[in-house]
mmCIF file of C-alpha atoms and ligand atoms in Angstrom:
data_model
loop_
_atom_site.group_PDB
_atom_site.id
_atom_site.type_symbol
_atom_site.label_atom_id
_atom_site.label_comp_id
_atom_site.label_asym_id
_atom_site.label_seq_id
_atom_site.Cartn_x
_atom_site.Cartn_y
_atom_site.Cartn_z
ATOM 1 C CA MET A 180 -1.564 46.392 -4.315
ATOM 2 C CA ARG A 181 -4.074 44.752 -1.979
ATOM 3 C CA ARG A 182 -6.166 43.615 -4.879
ATOM 4 C CA SER A 183 -3.268 42.071 -6.697
ATOM 5 C CA ARG A 184 -2.274 40.183 -3.539
ATOM 6 C CA LEU A 185 -5.785 38.861 -3.194
ATOM 7 C CA PHE A 186 -5.690 37.839 -6.821
ATOM 8 C CA ILE A 187 -2.425 35.931 -6.315
ATOM 9 C CA LEU A 188 -3.807 34.257 -3.199
ATOM 10 C CA ILE A 189 -6.951 33.127 -4.975
ATOM 11 C CA THR A 190 -4.944 31.902 -7.958
ATOM 12 C CA LEU A 191 -2.703 29.853 -5.664
ATOM 13 C CA LEU A 192 -5.718 28.404 -3.875
ATOM 14 C CA VAL A 193 -7.318 27.400 -7.153
ATOM 15 C CA ILE A 194 -4.077 25.804 -8.379
ATOM 16 C CA GLY A 195 -3.685 23.982 -5.044
ATOM 17 C CA LEU A 196 -7.235 22.675 -5.206
ATOM 18 C CA PHE A 197 -6.718 21.537 -8.766
ATOM 19 C CA LEU A 198 -3.461 19.752 -7.930
ATOM 20 C CA SER A 199 -4.914 17.991 -4.910
ATOM 21 C CA LEU A 200 -7.937 16.835 -6.908
ATOM 22 C CA ALA A 201 -5.846 15.763 -9.877
ATOM 23 C CA PHE A 202 -3.084 13.963 -7.984
ATOM 24 C CA GLY A 203 -4.738 13.070 -4.710
ATOM 25 C CA GLN A 204 -3.783 14.265 -1.279
ATOM 26 C CA THR A 205 -1.379 12.258 0.829
ATOM 27 C CA LEU A 206 -3.494 9.969 2.977
ATOM 28 C CA THR A 207 -2.865 8.914 6.568
ATOM 29 C CA ALA A 208 -4.015 5.549 7.888
ATOM 30 C CA THR A 209 -3.981 4.401 11.479
ATOM 31 C CA ALA A 210 -2.488 1.120 12.653
ATOM 32 C CA LYS A 211 -3.582 -0.329 15.982
ATOM 33 C CA TYR A 212 -1.200 -2.183 18.269
ATOM 34 C CA GLY A 213 -1.346 -5.972 18.001
ATOM 35 C CA LYS A 214 0.313 -9.083 16.661
ATOM 36 C CA PRO A 215 -1.728 -11.498 14.537
ATOM 37 C CA LYS A 216 -0.853 -15.040 13.568
ATOM 38 C CA ILE A 217 0.101 -15.041 9.867
ATOM 39 C CA ASP A 218 -2.187 -17.747 8.483
ATOM 40 C CA ALA A 219 -4.762 -15.912 6.298
ATOM 41 C CA GLU A 220 -7.437 -16.472 8.955
ATOM 42 C CA MET A 221 -8.785 -13.370 10.653
ATOM 43 C CA ASP A 222 -8.021 -13.472 14.362
ATOM 44 C CA GLU A 223 -9.700 -11.330 16.998
ATOM 45 C CA VAL A 224 -6.879 -8.787 17.051
ATOM 46 C CA TRP A 225 -7.814 -7.590 13.541
ATOM 47 C CA LYS A 226 -11.378 -6.834 14.511
ATOM 48 C CA ASN A 227 -10.712 -3.454 16.112
ATOM 49 C CA ALA A 228 -8.332 -2.311 13.347
ATOM 50 C CA GLU A 229 -9.630 0.378 11.010
ATOM 51 C CA GLU A 230 -10.514 -0.761 7.481
ATOM 52 C CA TYR A 231 -9.237 1.113 4.407
ATOM 53 C CA ILE A 232 -9.812 0.711 0.669
ATOM 54 C CA THR A 233 -7.443 1.010 -2.254
ATOM 55 C CA ASP A 234 -9.386 3.565 -4.229
ATOM 56 C CA ARG A 235 -6.807 5.226 -6.469
ATOM 57 C CA TYR A 236 -6.947 3.742 -9.942
ATOM 58 C CA VAL A 237 -3.490 4.290 -11.382
ATOM 59 C CA GLN A 238 -4.363 1.946 -14.242
ATOM 60 C CA GLY A 239 -7.840 0.563 -14.979
ATOM 61 C CA GLU A 240 -11.289 1.814 -14.092
ATOM 62 C CA LYS A 241 -13.145 1.523 -10.835
ATOM 63 C CA GLY A 242 -15.707 -1.271 -11.088
ATOM 64 C CA LYS A 243 -13.759 -3.001 -13.851
ATOM 65 C CA VAL A 244 -10.560 -3.961 -12.074
ATOM 66 C CA ALA A 245 -9.601 -5.415 -8.719
ATOM 67 C CA TYR A 246 -9.227 -3.531 -5.424
ATOM 68 C CA ALA A 247 -8.565 -4.344 -1.793
ATOM 69 C CA LYS A 248 -9.946 -3.628 1.635
ATOM 70 C CA PHE A 249 -7.135 -3.686 4.166
ATOM 71 C CA ARG A 250 -6.212 -3.175 7.812
ATOM 72 C CA VAL A 251 -2.868 -2.566 9.483
ATOM 73 C CA LEU A 252 -1.482 -3.475 12.916
ATOM 74 C CA TRP A 253 1.935 -2.847 14.426
ATOM 75 C CA ASP A 254 4.247 -3.861 17.237
ATOM 76 C CA GLU A 255 7.821 -2.830 18.050
ATOM 77 C CA GLU A 256 9.330 -5.063 15.343
ATOM 78 C CA SER A 257 6.848 -5.111 12.465
ATOM 79 C CA ILE A 258 3.757 -3.902 10.748
ATOM 80 C CA TYR A 259 1.041 -6.378 9.745
ATOM 81 C CA VAL A 260 -1.347 -6.108 6.815
ATOM 82 C CA TRP A 261 -4.658 -7.932 6.368
ATOM 83 C CA ALA A 262 -5.989 -7.476 2.818
ATOM 84 C CA GLU A 263 -9.128 -8.792 1.156
ATOM 85 C CA VAL A 264 -8.532 -8.469 -2.569
ATOM 86 C CA TYR A 265 -11.648 -8.324 -4.742
ATOM 87 C CA ASP A 266 -10.527 -9.889 -8.004
ATOM 88 C CA SER A 267 -12.918 -12.043 -10.024
ATOM 89 C CA LEU A 268 -10.279 -13.673 -12.243
ATOM 90 C CA LEU A 269 -6.980 -14.862 -10.820
ATOM 91 C CA ASN A 270 -3.981 -15.158 -13.131
ATOM 92 C CA LYS A 271 -0.244 -15.450 -12.545
ATOM 93 C CA ASP A 272 0.962 -16.282 -16.068
ATOM 94 C CA SER A 273 3.183 -13.242 -16.523
ATOM 95 C CA THR A 274 6.894 -13.687 -15.986
ATOM 96 C CA ASN A 275 6.877 -10.218 -14.396
ATOM 97 C CA PRO A 276 5.642 -10.704 -10.830
ATOM 98 C CA TRP A 277 4.081 -7.205 -10.765
ATOM 99 C CA GLU A 278 1.852 -8.230 -13.687
ATOM 100 C CA GLN A 279 0.476 -11.209 -11.776
ATOM 101 C CA ASP A 280 -2.527 -10.877 -9.490
ATOM 102 C CA SER A 281 -0.692 -9.660 -6.445
ATOM 103 C CA LEU A 282 -0.494 -7.262 -3.541
ATOM 104 C CA GLU A 283 2.401 -4.913 -2.864
ATOM 105 C CA ILE A 284 3.370 -3.242 0.399
ATOM 106 C CA PHE A 285 5.688 -0.246 0.504
ATOM 107 C CA VAL A 286 7.370 0.941 3.683
ATOM 108 C CA ASP A 287 9.511 3.997 4.432
ATOM 109 C CA GLU A 288 10.681 3.446 8.008
ATOM 110 C CA GLY A 289 11.968 7.010 8.343
ATOM 111 C CA ASN A 290 9.152 8.642 6.357
ATOM 112 C CA GLU A 291 11.630 11.001 4.718
ATOM 113 C CA LYS A 292 9.539 10.953 1.545
ATOM 114 C CA ALA A 293 12.721 11.102 -0.525
ATOM 115 C CA THR A 294 12.389 10.962 -4.302
ATOM 116 C CA SER A 295 14.510 7.815 -4.587
ATOM 117 C CA TYR A 296 14.897 4.792 -2.324
ATOM 118 C CA ASP A 297 17.102 5.309 0.699
ATOM 119 C CA LYS A 298 18.213 2.582 3.135
ATOM 120 C CA ASN A 299 15.006 2.476 5.154
ATOM 121 C CA ASP A 300 12.591 2.107 2.211
ATOM 122 C CA ALA A 301 11.455 -1.249 0.829
ATOM 123 C CA GLN A 302 9.014 -2.755 -1.669
ATOM 124 C CA TYR A 303 7.368 -6.154 -1.017
ATOM 125 C CA ARG A 304 5.045 -8.170 -3.222
ATOM 126 C CA VAL A 305 3.102 -11.431 -2.868
ATOM 127 C CA ASN A 306 0.811 -13.070 -5.398
ATOM 128 C CA PHE A 307 -2.477 -14.841 -4.663
ATOM 129 C CA GLU A 308 -0.658 -18.158 -4.351
ATOM 130 C CA ASN A 309 1.713 -16.791 -1.733
ATOM 131 C CA VAL A 310 4.710 -16.484 -4.043
ATOM 132 C CA GLN A 311 6.727 -13.529 -2.815
ATOM 133 C CA SER A 312 8.886 -11.154 -4.849
ATOM 134 C CA TYR A 313 10.981 -8.229 -3.741
ATOM 135 C CA GLY A 314 11.757 -4.732 -4.895
ATOM 136 C CA THR A 315 14.493 -2.488 -3.542
ATOM 137 C CA ASN A 316 15.812 -3.459 -0.075
ATOM 138 C CA ALA A 317 13.198 -6.175 0.435
ATOM 139 C CA SER A 318 13.956 -9.852 1.054
ATOM 140 C CA ARG A 319 12.330 -12.965 2.454
ATOM 141 C CA ASP A 320 14.063 -12.295 5.779
ATOM 142 C CA TYR A 321 11.685 -9.425 6.452
ATOM 143 C CA PHE A 322 8.461 -10.721 4.879
ATOM 144 C CA VAL A 323 6.130 -13.394 6.266
ATOM 145 C CA THR A 324 2.944 -14.022 4.287
ATOM 146 C CA ALA A 325 -0.059 -16.303 3.982
ATOM 147 C CA THR A 326 -2.715 -16.190 1.272
ATOM 148 C CA LYS A 327 -6.064 -17.868 0.715
ATOM 149 C CA LYS A 328 -8.401 -17.903 -2.285
ATOM 150 C CA THR A 329 -11.966 -16.893 -1.531
ATOM 151 C CA ASP A 330 -15.203 -16.508 -3.463
ATOM 152 C CA PHE A 331 -14.442 -12.793 -4.019
ATOM 153 C CA GLY A 332 -10.739 -13.168 -4.861
ATOM 154 C CA TYR A 333 -8.093 -13.747 -2.226
ATOM 155 C CA ILE A 334 -6.830 -12.827 1.199
ATOM 156 C CA VAL A 335 -3.291 -11.751 2.016
ATOM 157 C CA GLU A 336 -2.018 -11.638 5.573
ATOM 158 C CA ALA A 337 1.499 -10.245 5.844
ATOM 159 C CA GLN A 338 4.130 -9.315 8.373
ATOM 160 C CA VAL A 339 6.699 -6.751 7.255
ATOM 161 C CA LYS A 340 9.587 -6.673 9.690
ATOM 162 C CA MET A 341 11.350 -3.365 10.212
ATOM 163 C CA ARG A 342 14.929 -3.376 8.920
ATOM 164 C CA THR A 343 16.425 -0.268 10.456
ATOM 165 C CA ARG A 344 14.566 0.655 13.641
ATOM 166 C CA LYS A 345 12.092 -0.210 16.364
ATOM 167 C CA LEU A 346 8.591 1.210 16.255
ATOM 168 C CA ASN A 347 6.924 3.241 18.997
ATOM 169 C CA GLU A 348 3.458 4.525 19.712
ATOM 170 C CA GLY A 349 2.834 7.820 17.916
ATOM 171 C CA ASP A 350 5.358 7.197 15.131
ATOM 172 C CA VAL A 351 4.380 7.927 11.543
ATOM 173 C CA ILE A 352 6.041 5.878 8.806
ATOM 174 C CA GLY A 353 5.670 5.964 5.036
ATOM 175 C CA PHE A 354 3.308 3.297 3.762
ATOM 176 C CA ASP A 355 1.263 2.234 0.774
ATOM 177 C CA VAL A 356 -0.583 -0.790 -0.560
ATOM 178 C CA GLN A 357 -0.952 -1.614 -4.251
ATOM 179 C CA VAL A 358 -3.097 -4.207 -5.995
ATOM 180 C CA ASN A 359 -1.959 -5.536 -9.371
ATOM 181 C CA ASP A 360 -4.754 -6.978 -11.492
ATOM 182 C CA ALA A 361 -3.982 -9.413 -14.326
ATOM 183 C CA ASP A 362 -6.540 -10.398 -16.952
ATOM 184 C CA ARG A 363 -7.042 -13.876 -18.410
ATOM 185 C CA PHE A 364 -4.194 -13.368 -20.861
ATOM 186 C CA GLY A 365 -1.779 -12.588 -18.065
ATOM 187 C CA SER A 366 -1.432 -8.889 -18.800
ATOM 188 C CA ARG A 367 -1.752 -6.304 -16.089
ATOM 189 C CA VAL A 368 -4.952 -4.318 -16.576
ATOM 190 C CA GLY A 369 -5.148 -2.714 -13.145
ATOM 191 C CA ILE A 370 -2.830 -0.924 -10.748
ATOM 192 C CA ILE A 371 -4.832 0.212 -7.755
ATOM 193 C CA ALA A 372 -3.203 1.942 -4.825
ATOM 194 C CA TRP A 373 -4.325 3.273 -1.490
ATOM 195 C CA ASN A 374 -2.323 6.508 -1.699
ATOM 196 C CA GLU A 375 -0.314 6.918 -4.868
ATOM 197 C CA THR A 376 -1.592 7.858 -8.314
ATOM 198 C CA GLU A 377 1.302 7.514 -10.778
ATOM 199 C CA ASN A 378 2.861 4.026 -10.456
ATOM 200 C CA GLU A 379 5.919 5.670 -8.901
ATOM 201 C CA ASN A 380 6.031 3.958 -5.478
ATOM 202 C CA TRP A 381 8.489 1.313 -6.648
ATOM 203 C CA ARG A 382 11.150 3.931 -7.395
ATOM 204 C CA ASN A 383 10.002 7.091 -5.626
ATOM 205 C CA PRO A 384 8.905 6.742 -1.983
ATOM 206 C CA SER A 385 7.718 10.357 -1.840
ATOM 207 C CA TYR A 386 4.489 8.966 -3.332
ATOM 208 C CA LEU A 387 3.780 6.798 -0.278
ATOM 209 C CA GLY A 388 1.082 7.748 2.206
ATOM 210 C CA ASN A 389 1.457 7.866 5.998
ATOM 211 C CA LEU A 390 0.822 5.224 8.608
ATOM 212 C CA LYS A 391 0.272 6.424 12.164
ATOM 213 C CA LEU A 392 0.913 3.942 14.959
ATOM 214 C CA VAL A 393 -1.555 4.146 17.815
ATOM 215 C CA LYS A 394 -2.446 1.976 20.811
HETATM 216 C C1 BGC B 293 5.218 -1.316 -10.428
HETATM 217 C C2 BGC B 293 5.853 -1.800 -11.720
HETATM 218 C C3 BGC B 293 7.341 -1.895 -11.512
HETATM 219 C C4 BGC B 293 7.620 -2.836 -10.384
HETATM 220 C C5 BGC B 293 9.079 -2.973 -10.091
HETATM 221 C C6 BGC B 293 5.565 -2.270 -9.337
HETATM 222 O O1 BGC B 293 5.062 -1.752 -8.138
HETATM 223 O O2 BGC B 293 3.816 -1.243 -10.556
HETATM 224 O O3 BGC B 293 5.490 -0.945 -12.766
HETATM 225 O O4 BGC B 293 7.983 -2.312 -12.693
HETATM 226 O O5 BGC B 293 6.956 -2.410 -9.228
HETATM 227 O O6 BGC B 293 9.294 -3.779 -8.959
HETATM 228 CA CA1 CA B 294 13.219 6.635 3.689
HETATM 229 CA CA1 CA B 295 -7.121 -10.586 -11.897
#
């Protein structure tokens, strides 16, 4: 009896370890309190924000496709994202905005991690030339962006306004960042996310990571 329980326990642990390695654990990032000016220039307020990297290669191989280093801030009305996208060849030829060189931001204001979009989830996208596009529940009313080309790729500075609630210190919302990498023919060769691993964020917010709001 005891032995068989131990066996089951070990089996479950091994399966759990395998699943977390294969699919990636849900990550939690920290956003500091502050409001930047959205102009693609780094102001002081960004300097004490933690830096994160999109390191989950949903499509494409590390070292061969683009990725981003990013930081997040928050205030009562919005979250703010500063992203430096490392992309050596910029292309926006595709008629599908998600196949252009672009950055996506996903927000679940209630962090329910539901398997389909509810009212407080939204998907935002902006390409390297600051052309925005919107997935479920997103619109220009809630998205303020600036971009700038650099020698390594491009910078995105974005404000995502909350649609359903005010934010408070200590809150945890659902959040993810995705880089889309187009090649010179205009086809997407890279999908690189901070948290997710399956290209499901756009229709399944349970794949988003967590963003903790601190002061
Ligand atoms: C996904 C695409 C999807 C699109 C829809 C993107 O985040 O990577 O595969 O078609 O969202 O908006
Ligand atoms: Ca939700
Ligand atoms: Ca590219």
